[in-house]
Tab-separated table of C-alpha atoms and ligand atoms in Angstrom:
chain	number	residue	atom	x	y	z
A	8	MET	CA	-0.532	-23.509	-2.738
A	9	ILE	CA	-0.066	-19.998	-1.135
A	10	VAL	CA	2.418	-17.250	-1.594
A	11	MET	CA	4.089	-15.809	1.723
A	12	LYS	CA	6.086	-12.445	1.393
A	13	PHE	CA	8.176	-11.341	4.268
A	14	GLY	CA	9.386	-7.608	4.311
A	15	GLY	CA	12.649	-6.300	5.761
A	16	SER	CA	11.752	-5.787	9.163
A	17	SER	CA	10.140	-9.515	9.458
A	18	LEU	CA	13.737	-10.502	8.638
A	19	ALA	CA	15.791	-8.057	10.497
A	20	ASP	CA	17.609	-10.430	12.742
A	21	VAL	CA	18.127	-14.182	13.813
A	22	PRO	CA	15.143	-13.913	16.108
A	23	ALA	CA	12.989	-12.492	13.449
A	24	LEU	CA	14.420	-15.199	11.212
A	25	GLU	CA	13.443	-17.971	13.447
A	26	ARG	CA	9.882	-16.384	13.880
A	27	VAL	CA	9.329	-16.212	10.286
A	28	ALA	CA	10.643	-19.945	9.773
A	29	SER	CA	8.207	-21.149	12.490
A	30	ILE	CA	5.366	-19.440	10.755
A	31	ILE	CA	6.184	-20.816	7.496
A	32	GLU	CA	6.508	-24.528	8.973
A	33	GLY	CA	3.348	-23.929	10.570
A	34	ARG	CA	1.590	-23.588	6.765
A	35	ARG	CA	3.490	-26.314	5.224
A	36	ALA	CA	0.308	-28.223	4.350
A	37	ARG	CA	-0.703	-25.297	2.254
A	38	ARG	CA	2.421	-25.708	0.113
A	39	PRO	CA	4.089	-22.157	0.576
A	40	LEU	CA	6.178	-20.190	-1.934
A	41	VAL	CA	8.131	-17.817	-0.025
A	42	VAL	CA	9.102	-14.334	-1.489
A	43	VAL	CA	11.345	-12.077	0.681
A	44	SER	CA	12.746	-8.825	0.779
A	45	ALA	CA	16.156	-7.653	1.975
A	46	HIS	CA	16.948	-7.776	5.638
A	47	LYS	CA	15.918	-4.579	7.520
A	48	GLY	CA	18.136	-1.527	6.239
A	49	VAL	CA	20.150	-3.395	3.722
A	50	THR	CA	18.513	-1.780	0.493
A	51	ASP	CA	18.990	1.515	2.146
A	52	GLN	CA	22.735	0.615	2.834
A	53	LEU	CA	23.469	-0.639	-0.799
A	54	ILE	CA	21.847	2.704	-2.312
A	55	ALA	CA	24.220	4.573	0.135
A	56	ALA	CA	27.228	2.353	-0.894
A	57	GLY	CA	26.702	3.113	-4.704
A	58	ARG	CA	26.526	6.734	-3.904
A	59	ALA	CA	29.442	6.659	-1.779
A	60	ALA	CA	31.597	4.764	-4.349
A	61	ARG	CA	30.519	7.510	-6.899
A	62	ALA	CA	31.248	10.404	-4.740
A	63	GLY	CA	34.556	8.886	-2.934
A	64	GLY	CA	36.189	6.872	-5.422
A	65	VAL	CA	37.545	3.185	-5.285
A	66	ASP	CA	37.575	3.168	-1.365
A	67	GLY	CA	34.302	5.327	-0.955
A	68	ALA	CA	31.958	2.671	-0.333
A	69	ASP	CA	34.615	0.663	2.047
A	70	ALA	CA	32.871	1.341	5.430
A	71	ILE	CA	29.285	0.449	4.148
A	72	LEU	CA	30.616	-2.518	2.444
A	73	GLY	CA	32.569	-3.820	5.784
A	74	GLU	CA	29.333	-3.297	7.626
A	75	LEU	CA	27.147	-5.460	5.137
A	76	ARG	CA	29.968	-8.242	5.069
A	77	ALA	CA	30.154	-8.232	8.942
A	78	ARG	CA	26.153	-8.351	9.156
A	79	HIS	CA	25.811	-11.002	6.558
A	80	GLU	CA	28.497	-13.409	7.579
A	81	GLU	CA	27.272	-13.202	11.091
A	82	LEU	CA	23.425	-14.132	9.837
A	83	ALA	CA	24.971	-17.021	7.529
A	84	LEU	CA	26.945	-18.389	10.607
A	85	ALA	CA	23.753	-18.302	12.710
A	86	VAL	CA	21.505	-19.848	10.033
A	87	GLY	CA	24.137	-22.688	9.000
A	88	LEU	CA	24.947	-21.255	5.588
A	89	ASP	CA	28.062	-21.815	4.035
A	90	ILE	CA	29.945	-18.791	4.414
A	91	GLU	CA	31.495	-18.871	0.925
A	92	GLU	CA	27.892	-18.060	-0.357
A	93	PRO	CA	27.414	-14.556	0.936
A	94	ARG	CA	31.148	-13.864	0.583
A	95	ALA	CA	30.940	-14.734	-3.160
A	96	LEU	CA	27.946	-12.398	-3.605
A	97	LEU	CA	29.585	-9.680	-1.438
A	98	ASP	CA	32.994	-10.062	-3.599
A	99	ARG	CA	31.127	-9.455	-6.739
A	100	LEU	CA	29.180	-6.451	-4.758
A	101	GLU	CA	32.496	-5.080	-4.183
A	102	THR	CA	34.123	-5.342	-7.773
A	103	VAL	CA	31.014	-3.761	-9.032
A	104	LEU	CA	31.302	-0.725	-6.299
A	105	HIS	CA	35.315	-0.587	-7.210
A	106	GLY	CA	34.051	-0.055	-10.808
A	107	VAL	CA	31.614	2.765	-9.581
A	108	GLY	CA	34.383	4.394	-8.149
A	109	LEU	CA	36.880	4.230	-10.652
A	110	LEU	CA	34.338	5.590	-13.168
A	111	ARG	CA	32.778	7.972	-10.560
A	112	GLU	CA	29.438	7.121	-12.497
A	113	LEU	CA	26.140	5.398	-10.832
A	114	THR	CA	23.963	4.624	-13.657
A	115	PRO	CA	20.370	3.391	-13.142
A	116	ARG	CA	21.452	-0.024	-14.317
A	117	THR	CA	24.322	-0.535	-12.108
A	118	LEU	CA	22.153	0.883	-9.184
A	119	ASP	CA	19.690	-2.129	-9.820
A	120	PHE	CA	22.474	-4.509	-10.219
A	121	VAL	CA	23.993	-3.119	-6.710
A	122	THR	CA	20.369	-3.119	-4.730
A	123	SER	CA	19.962	-6.535	-6.091
A	124	PHE	CA	22.503	-8.219	-3.845
A	125	GLY	CA	20.122	-7.496	-0.395
A	126	GLU	CA	17.262	-9.900	-1.494
A	127	ARG	CA	19.898	-12.436	-2.928
A	128	LEU	CA	21.470	-12.560	0.508
A	129	SER	CA	18.440	-12.757	2.496
A	130	ALA	CA	16.572	-15.636	0.470
A	131	ARG	CA	19.667	-17.711	1.008
A	132	ASN	CA	20.013	-16.871	4.835
A	133	LEU	CA	16.180	-17.860	5.170
A	134	SER	CA	16.508	-20.851	3.201
A	135	ALA	CA	19.485	-21.911	5.123
A	136	LEU	CA	17.647	-21.377	8.418
A	137	LEU	CA	14.768	-23.757	7.140
A	138	ARG	CA	16.983	-26.302	6.335
A	139	HIS	CA	19.065	-25.867	9.426
A	140	ARG	CA	15.731	-26.550	11.397
A	141	GLY	CA	15.014	-29.749	9.446
A	142	THR	CA	12.524	-28.291	6.809
A	143	PRO	CA	13.719	-29.120	3.115
A	144	SER	CA	14.017	-26.036	1.287
A	145	ALA	CA	16.099	-24.221	-1.654
A	146	ALA	CA	16.842	-20.659	-2.393
A	147	PHE	CA	16.142	-18.969	-6.026
A	148	ASP	CA	16.945	-15.656	-7.532
A	149	ALA	CA	13.264	-14.851	-8.923
A	150	TRP	CA	14.815	-14.953	-12.512
A	151	ASP	CA	15.585	-18.773	-11.822
A	152	LEU	CA	11.793	-19.180	-11.402
A	153	GLY	CA	10.855	-17.319	-14.341
A	154	MET	CA	10.716	-13.765	-13.637
A	155	LEU	CA	11.272	-11.812	-16.784
A	156	THR	CA	11.172	-7.961	-16.720
A	157	ASP	CA	10.778	-5.421	-19.024
A	158	GLY	CA	14.323	-3.664	-18.875
A	159	LYS	CA	13.289	-0.451	-17.158
A	160	PHE	CA	15.652	0.099	-14.290
A	161	GLY	CA	14.165	1.195	-11.288
A	162	ARG	CA	10.643	0.338	-12.294
A	163	ALA	CA	10.721	-2.732	-14.097
A	164	ARG	CA	7.555	-4.410	-15.020
A	165	PRO	CA	6.984	-8.200	-15.898
A	166	ARG	CA	6.849	-8.967	-19.249
A	167	PRO	CA	3.671	-10.971	-20.731
A	168	GLU	CA	5.173	-14.230	-20.757
A	169	CYS	CA	6.597	-13.996	-17.363
A	170	GLU	CA	3.689	-15.782	-15.901
A	171	GLU	CA	3.845	-18.628	-18.038
A	172	ARG	CA	7.373	-19.179	-17.161
A	173	ILE	CA	6.892	-18.613	-13.657
A	174	GLU	CA	3.941	-21.352	-13.669
A	175	ALA	CA	6.020	-23.726	-15.427
A	176	ALA	CA	9.276	-23.032	-13.384
A	177	VAL	CA	7.255	-23.471	-9.975
A	178	ALA	CA	5.490	-26.750	-11.150
A	179	ALA	CA	8.833	-28.350	-11.759
A	180	LEU	CA	9.885	-27.816	-8.104
A	181	PRO	CA	10.530	-30.797	-6.164
A	182	GLU	CA	7.472	-31.635	-3.855
A	183	GLY	CA	7.839	-30.935	-0.351
A	184	GLU	CA	10.639	-28.431	-0.660
A	185	ILE	CA	9.992	-25.049	0.391
A	186	ALA	CA	11.170	-22.436	-2.404
A	187	VAL	CA	12.549	-19.119	-0.860
A	188	THR	CA	12.792	-16.439	-3.842
A	189	THR	CA	13.932	-12.997	-4.173
A	190	GLY	CA	11.621	-10.118	-3.938
A	191	PHE	CA	12.038	-6.771	-5.914
A	192	ILE	CA	14.131	-8.116	-8.783
A	193	GLY	CA	14.098	-9.589	-11.997
A	194	ARG	CA	16.507	-9.903	-15.106
A	195	ASP	CA	15.298	-8.678	-18.628
A	196	ARG	CA	15.928	-10.611	-21.897
A	197	ARG	CA	19.338	-9.142	-22.137
A	198	GLY	CA	20.211	-10.609	-19.108
A	199	ARG	CA	20.481	-7.388	-17.456
A	200	VAL	CA	18.921	-7.150	-13.517
A	201	ASN	CA	16.330	-4.662	-13.095
A	202	THR	CA	14.233	-3.669	-9.779
A	203	LEU	CA	10.775	-3.270	-9.625
A	204	GLY	CA	11.467	-0.055	-7.330
A	205	ARG	CA	11.265	0.552	-3.698
A	206	ASN	CA	9.121	-1.660	-1.648
A	207	GLY	CA	8.600	-3.636	-4.971
A	208	SER	CA	8.638	-7.160	-3.200
A	209	ASP	CA	5.146	-7.165	-2.611
A	210	TYR	CA	4.593	-6.761	-6.138
A	211	THR	CA	7.208	-9.672	-6.898
A	212	ALA	CA	4.971	-11.764	-4.834
A	213	ALA	CA	1.672	-10.684	-6.328
A	214	ILE	CA	3.160	-11.676	-9.819
A	215	PHE	CA	4.009	-15.153	-8.308
A	216	ALA	CA	0.830	-15.922	-6.762
A	217	GLY	CA	-1.047	-14.694	-9.825
A	218	ALA	CA	1.176	-16.752	-11.695
A	219	VAL	CA	0.464	-19.998	-9.811
A	220	ARG	CA	-3.079	-19.338	-9.057
A	221	ALA	CA	-2.211	-19.152	-5.277
A	222	GLU	CA	-5.034	-19.940	-2.955
A	223	GLU	CA	-3.920	-16.630	-1.008
A	224	LEU	CA	-1.200	-14.484	-1.095
A	225	GLU	CA	0.044	-13.571	2.469
A	226	ILE	CA	2.074	-10.384	2.874
A	227	TRP	CA	3.955	-10.495	6.290
A	228	THR	CA	4.908	-6.946	7.914
A	229	ASP	CA	5.411	-5.517	11.238
A	230	VAL	CA	1.748	-4.224	11.652
A	231	SER	CA	-1.335	-6.073	12.346
A	232	GLY	CA	-2.715	-5.470	8.568
A	233	VAL	CA	-3.698	-2.334	6.637
A	234	LEU	CA	-4.555	0.113	9.477
A	235	THR	CA	-7.229	3.090	9.249
A	236	ALA	CA	-4.064	5.269	9.127
A	237	ASP	CA	-0.295	5.574	8.946
A	238	PRO	CA	0.700	4.385	12.595
A	239	ARG	CA	3.577	6.622	12.753
A	240	VAL	CA	1.117	9.702	12.350
A	241	VAL	CA	-2.061	8.482	14.359
A	242	ALA	CA	-1.021	6.261	17.458
A	243	ALA	CA	-4.819	5.360	17.737
A	244	ALA	CA	-4.763	3.707	14.214
A	245	SER	CA	-6.442	0.200	14.155
A	246	PRO	CA	-6.344	-2.489	11.659
A	247	VAL	CA	-8.993	-2.575	8.863
A	248	ALA	CA	-10.694	-6.110	8.741
A	249	ALA	CA	-11.372	-6.390	5.269
A	250	LEU	CA	-10.956	-4.321	1.830
A	251	SER	CA	-12.112	-4.747	-1.842
A	252	PHE	CA	-9.173	-4.782	-4.401
A	253	GLU	CA	-10.259	-1.137	-5.470
A	254	GLU	CA	-10.043	0.246	-1.732
A	255	ALA	CA	-6.893	-1.339	-1.290
A	256	ALA	CA	-5.623	0.163	-4.345
A	257	GLU	CA	-6.727	3.538	-3.500
A	258	VAL	CA	-5.208	3.184	0.051
A	259	ALA	CA	-1.940	1.996	-1.592
A	260	CYS	CA	-1.839	4.672	-4.233
A	261	TYR	CA	-2.458	7.471	-1.838
A	262	GLY	CA	0.561	6.387	0.095
A	263	ALA	CA	0.157	3.733	2.885
A	264	LYS	CA	3.520	1.877	2.456
A	265	VAL	CA	2.249	-1.273	3.849
A	266	VAL	CA	1.212	-2.688	0.276
A	267	HIS	CA	2.915	-1.284	-3.060
A	268	PRO	CA	0.338	-0.289	-5.269
A	269	SER	CA	1.263	-2.352	-8.014
A	270	THR	CA	0.581	-5.574	-5.962
A	271	LEU	CA	-3.171	-5.540	-6.250
A	272	GLU	CA	-3.519	-5.891	-9.969
A	273	PRO	CA	-2.092	-9.336	-10.801
A	274	ALA	CA	-3.875	-10.555	-7.494
A	275	ARG	CA	-7.204	-9.150	-8.685
A	276	ARG	CA	-6.813	-10.552	-12.177
A	277	HIS	CA	-6.463	-14.086	-11.249
A	278	GLY	CA	-8.682	-13.651	-8.339
A	279	VAL	CA	-6.308	-14.436	-5.543
A	280	PRO	CA	-7.234	-12.877	-2.265
A	281	ILE	CA	-4.506	-11.202	0.107
A	282	ARG	CA	-4.003	-11.151	3.668
A	283	VAL	CA	-1.838	-8.721	5.294
A	284	LEU	CA	-0.707	-10.079	8.557
A	285	ASN	CA	2.026	-9.300	11.326
A	286	THR	CA	5.041	-11.398	11.621
A	287	PHE	CA	5.272	-10.314	15.201
A	288	GLU	CA	1.750	-11.269	16.208
A	289	PRO	CA	0.974	-14.031	13.779
A	290	ASP	CA	-2.393	-14.824	15.391
A	291	GLN	CA	-3.996	-11.401	14.841
A	292	PRO	CA	-6.489	-11.759	12.002
A	293	GLY	CA	-4.961	-8.885	9.765
A	294	THR	CA	-6.519	-7.528	6.947
A	295	GLN	CA	-8.320	-9.512	3.932
A	296	ILE	CA	-8.356	-8.002	0.753
A	297	THR	CA	-10.797	-9.517	-1.976
A	298	GLU	CA	-12.902	-8.650	-4.702
A	299	GLY	CA	-15.928	-7.677	-2.877
A	300	GLY	CA	-14.341	-6.610	0.347
A	301	ALA	CA	-16.249	-8.916	2.506
A	302	GLY	CA	-15.615	-8.714	6.355
A	303	ALA	CA	-16.404	-7.676	9.661
A	304	ASP	CA	-16.237	-3.679	8.926
A	305	GLU	CA	-17.728	-4.276	5.229
A	306	ALA	CA	-20.512	-1.626	6.039
A	307	ALA	CA	-18.226	1.191	7.118
A	308	PRO	CA	-18.303	4.123	4.985
A	309	VAL	CA	-14.711	5.101	5.481
A	310	LYS	CA	-12.075	2.343	5.944
A	311	ALA	CA	-8.931	4.277	5.843
A	312	ILE	CA	-7.171	7.550	5.624
A	313	ALA	CA	-4.138	7.399	3.508
A	314	HIS	CA	-1.530	10.159	2.847
A	315	LYS	CA	1.374	11.038	0.642
A	316	GLY	CA	3.648	14.391	1.323
A	317	GLY	CA	6.385	16.154	-0.509
A	318	GLN	CA	3.662	16.593	-3.622
A	319	SER	CA	3.378	19.559	-5.840
A	320	VAL	CA	0.382	21.098	-7.076
A	321	VAL	CA	0.596	22.549	-10.657
A	322	ASN	CA	-1.959	24.916	-11.589
A	323	VAL	CA	-2.514	25.943	-15.331
A	324	ARG	CA	-4.915	28.930	-16.303
A	325	SER	CA	-5.769	29.926	-19.491
A	326	THR	CA	-8.882	32.385	-20.350
A	327	ARG	CA	-7.660	31.886	-23.973
A	328	MET	CA	-8.860	28.458	-23.842
A	329	LEU	CA	-12.155	29.324	-22.720
A	330	GLY	CA	-14.972	27.261	-24.098
A	331	GLN	CA	-12.458	25.606	-26.494
A	332	HIS	CA	-12.249	21.743	-26.902
A	333	GLY	CA	-8.753	20.163	-26.137
A	334	PHE	CA	-7.476	21.963	-23.417
A	335	LEU	CA	-7.509	19.236	-20.833
A	336	SER	CA	-5.919	16.879	-23.554
A	337	ARG	CA	-3.130	19.187	-24.286
A	338	ILE	CA	-2.191	19.227	-20.517
A	339	ALA	CA	-2.491	15.480	-20.244
A	340	ARG	CA	-0.231	15.182	-23.400
A	341	ALA	CA	2.356	17.476	-21.820
A	342	PHE	CA	2.615	15.182	-18.725
A	343	ALA	CA	2.552	12.008	-20.624
A	344	ARG	CA	5.364	13.229	-23.178
A	345	HIS	CA	7.804	13.490	-19.995
A	346	GLU	CA	6.149	10.411	-18.107
A	347	VAL	CA	5.119	12.493	-15.292
A	348	VAL	CA	2.457	10.777	-13.262
A	349	VAL	CA	-0.526	12.713	-12.010
A	350	ASP	CA	-2.458	11.738	-9.042
A	351	MET	CA	-5.341	14.316	-8.146
A	352	ILE	CA	-6.926	16.790	-10.645
A	353	ALA	CA	-9.373	19.465	-10.158
A	354	THR	CA	-10.912	21.549	-13.029
A	355	SER	CA	-12.769	24.502	-13.974
A	356	GLU	CA	-13.879	26.170	-17.114
A	357	VAL	CA	-10.375	27.794	-17.352
A	358	SER	CA	-8.026	26.359	-15.004
A	359	VAL	CA	-7.002	22.819	-14.015
A	360	SER	CA	-4.879	21.981	-10.795
A	361	LEU	CA	-3.108	18.813	-10.676
A	362	THR	CA	-0.732	17.140	-8.125
A	363	VAL	CA	2.278	15.152	-9.029
A	364	PRO	CA	5.070	13.464	-6.867
A	365	PRO	CA	8.567	15.082	-6.967
A	366	THR	CA	10.111	14.269	-10.059
A	367	LYS	CA	12.852	15.578	-12.190
A	368	GLY	CA	10.810	15.520	-15.100
A	369	LEU	CA	8.241	18.272	-13.880
A	370	GLY	CA	10.866	20.978	-15.394
A	371	ALA	CA	10.167	20.118	-19.118
A	372	VAL	CA	6.304	19.666	-18.337
A	373	LEU	CA	6.205	23.073	-17.043
A	374	VAL	CA	8.096	24.337	-20.109
A	375	ASP	CA	5.503	22.785	-22.637
A	376	LEU	CA	2.636	24.044	-20.126
A	377	ARG	CA	3.713	27.393	-20.286
A	378	LYS	CA	2.852	27.382	-23.841
A	379	LEU	CA	-0.863	26.531	-22.864
A	380	GLY	CA	-1.453	29.403	-20.343
A	381	GLU	CA	-0.209	30.724	-17.113
A	382	VAL	CA	1.509	28.206	-14.769
A	383	THR	CA	1.992	28.207	-11.062
A	384	VAL	CA	3.629	25.328	-8.846
A	385	GLU	CA	3.051	25.168	-5.080
A	386	GLU	CA	5.431	22.600	-3.581
A	387	GLY	CA	5.427	20.891	-0.139
A	388	ARG	CA	1.638	19.374	-0.257
A	389	THR	CA	0.398	16.612	1.093
A	390	GLU	CA	-2.340	14.695	-0.609
A	391	LEU	CA	-4.924	13.186	2.178
A	392	CYS	CA	-7.376	10.643	1.049
A	393	VAL	CA	-10.391	9.182	2.750
A	394	VAL	CA	-11.151	5.823	1.160
A	395	GLY	CA	-14.273	3.532	1.225
A	396	SER	CA	-16.651	1.833	-0.996
A	397	HIS	CA	-19.703	3.011	0.836
A	398	LEU	CA	-18.849	6.721	0.562
A	399	ARG	CA	-20.689	6.637	-2.370
A	400	ASP	CA	-24.228	6.045	-0.663
A	401	THR	CA	-23.381	7.376	2.658
A	402	LYS	CA	-24.832	10.759	3.478
A	403	GLY	CA	-22.823	13.528	5.250
A	404	ILE	CA	-19.302	12.130	4.955
A	405	ALA	CA	-17.829	15.321	2.911
A	406	GLY	CA	-19.498	17.231	5.661
A	407	ARG	CA	-17.709	15.467	8.335
A	408	VAL	CA	-14.234	15.382	6.503
A	409	PHE	CA	-14.316	19.283	5.920
A	410	GLY	CA	-15.750	19.781	9.357
A	411	ALA	CA	-12.844	18.056	10.756
A	412	LEU	CA	-10.281	19.965	8.824
A	413	ALA	CA	-12.016	23.314	10.076
A	414	ASP	CA	-11.768	22.191	13.404
A	415	ALA	CA	-8.095	21.519	13.239
A	416	ASP	CA	-7.894	25.001	11.519
A	417	VAL	CA	-6.455	23.455	8.311
A	418	ASN	CA	-6.716	25.253	5.023
A	419	VAL	CA	-7.844	22.793	2.259
A	420	GLU	CA	-6.120	24.069	-0.918
A	421	MET	CA	-7.673	21.477	-3.217
A	422	ILE	CA	-10.445	18.832	-3.382
A	423	SER	CA	-10.996	15.651	-5.488
A	424	GLN	CA	-13.381	13.035	-5.635
A	425	GLY	CA	-12.119	9.960	-7.499
A	426	ALA	CA	-14.555	9.101	-10.592
A	427	SER	CA	-15.479	5.911	-8.851
A	428	ARG	CA	-16.482	7.790	-5.718
A	429	LEU	CA	-14.704	5.808	-3.270
A	430	ASN	CA	-12.264	8.268	-2.467
A	431	LEU	CA	-12.418	11.701	-1.292
A	432	GLY	CA	-9.012	13.664	-1.680
A	433	VAL	CA	-7.863	16.931	-0.432
A	434	VAL	CA	-4.560	18.586	-0.501
A	435	VAL	CA	-3.200	20.535	2.399
A	436	ALA	CA	0.235	21.981	3.059
A	437	ASP	CA	2.775	19.441	4.480
A	438	ALA	CA	3.226	21.529	7.601
A	439	ASP	CA	-0.823	20.795	8.308
A	440	ALA	CA	-0.487	17.366	7.261
A	441	ALA	CA	-0.265	15.657	10.576
A	442	THR	CA	-2.836	17.837	12.737
A	443	ALA	CA	-5.323	17.246	9.459
A	444	ILE	CA	-4.875	13.614	9.671
A	445	ARG	CA	-5.272	13.055	13.447
A	446	SER	CA	-8.680	15.469	13.410
A	447	LEU	CA	-9.771	13.252	10.683
A	448	HIS	CA	-9.095	10.192	12.422
A	449	ARG	CA	-10.847	11.243	15.673
A	450	ALA	CA	-13.840	12.371	13.422
A	451	LEU	CA	-14.286	9.232	11.443
A	452	PHE	CA	-12.905	6.266	13.704
A	453	GLU	CA	-12.451	7.448	17.348
B	29	ADP	P1	7.700	-4.491	4.837
B	29	ADP	O1	9.175	-4.243	5.268
B	29	ADP	O2	7.173	-5.527	5.628
B	29	ADP	O3	7.590	-4.408	3.572
B	29	ADP	P2	7.178	-1.762	5.100
B	29	ADP	O4	7.951	-0.632	6.076
B	29	ADP	O5	7.278	-1.579	3.791
B	29	ADP	O6	7.157	-3.044	5.483
B	29	ADP	O7	5.331	-1.202	5.245
B	29	ADP	C1	4.977	-1.159	6.509
B	29	ADP	C2	4.755	0.033	7.035
B	29	ADP	O8	4.170	0.754	6.497
B	29	ADP	C3	4.144	0.082	8.644
B	29	ADP	O9	5.267	-0.376	9.617
B	29	ADP	C4	3.684	1.299	8.778
B	29	ADP	O10	4.862	2.217	9.313
B	29	ADP	C5	3.656	1.816	7.302
B	29	ADP	N1	2.363	2.432	7.027
B	29	ADP	C6	1.765	3.417	6.410
B	29	ADP	N2	0.589	3.815	6.502
B	29	ADP	C7	0.059	2.419	6.875
B	29	ADP	C8	-1.368	1.980	6.999
B	29	ADP	N3	-2.462	2.448	6.507
B	29	ADP	N4	-1.459	0.465	7.323
B	29	ADP	C9	-0.245	-0.144	7.889
B	29	ADP	N5	0.794	0.403	7.951
B	29	ADP	C10	1.209	1.824	7.300
B	30	LIG	N1	14.048	-4.220	-0.398
B	30	LIG	C1	13.166	-3.376	-1.222
B	30	LIG	C2	13.426	-2.220	-0.572
B	30	LIG	O1	13.805	-1.723	0.427
B	30	LIG	C3	12.244	-4.019	-1.754
B	30	LIG	C4	11.061	-4.274	-0.563
B	30	LIG	O2	11.523	-4.138	0.590
B	30	LIG	O3	9.884	-4.544	-0.725
B	30	LIG	O4	12.655	-1.183	-1.113
B	31	MG	MG1	7.199	-2.983	2.063
């Protein structure tokens, strides 16, 4: 069995859906289980609808709801789905949005419920299209195939028993019928809908692939694999042939949106190789992600440049703590207490610098940190990360990286090398990021 995941841009309209259906049909012999995102742009619209209802009252979301109805009814008609199916789902959505409008309140729980409709609608449309084309198929909400989540709205994780439940549910599916299931969403033990966070369908697909011990997990998107840099910044970015799970995790964690960072763990744990492929150019080889990362560019010292903008750097300085133990652990505890994630860290005897994503919790962390020393915060920073397992054993890479940044006249504000030594990270101002990335790409890949 293989698991195939299709992202929103692969499911944008009827021609895209037809393309996806023929890709799936071409792999029928490998018994695909299909995981889908919402149609392109729908999750954004659902979030906007929730907020519009909160701000504008009962009619606040009517305009967006109207657009969603028109689009989904048109799609349903084109793929041969009984129009009553999307209508029933959208009626429920409308009721919830009216509730939001009446209360003028949009809790994380309600937002998760609202956003879950995107995937529920797209799974039904794709499955209907397969049937329309003569391929037996059925649509599922992920919870009907065993997906049980932990109740953390907006960032849910699967519960430990989830894998066994999925394995059993998938084993019970009728032979020869292609199951199309929702990415991104699950239900907790109290039956409440949770989402796994933006871009979470990749993660759902990996959970399924791990649970059924799939031969392969295919992530189908709108670019030909993981590229050497974000193509929106570097026009010359090209696909990386092969990555190890470790390298892919670094690339994903440091901002390459193409694979959700949590995707790697379940696949790796069960030894399921991942391939990232392009729906619009299905014959391209894409990127293969495996334990050892064997492939054409295996020996390349640098595989990709990842970046993440809009971060903050927190500096903590304390001469009082000079030579005393426990300084780092106190700092770490302050972040842990308020559940704020730290990415990069650089330390000296009396000071520590850490990068954090934009988060509401930071204010509370700063209050705690100020008890330990002098604290400053710099906002609007980009983490740039050069990734490759051969960084460890290739001389001169750091020289090339800093040379390229100096050539671009970019000031490096912080430097960090991961303990595994397969990444070299620097922090620059957001305003310098694009120049820095292009210069690095020229120096390392062009
Ligand atoms: P999907 O809808 O298929 O899940 P996403 O938009 O989530 O697709 O992810 C694919 C996008 O990720 C690409 O279109 C590209 O703009 C962006 N991206 C950022 N960095 C990279 C990278 N290093 N390699 C490939 N794509 C990247
Ligand atoms: N539809 C969700 C989102 O837009 C999940 C996904 O696409 O992976 O974030
Ligand atoms: Mg995505």
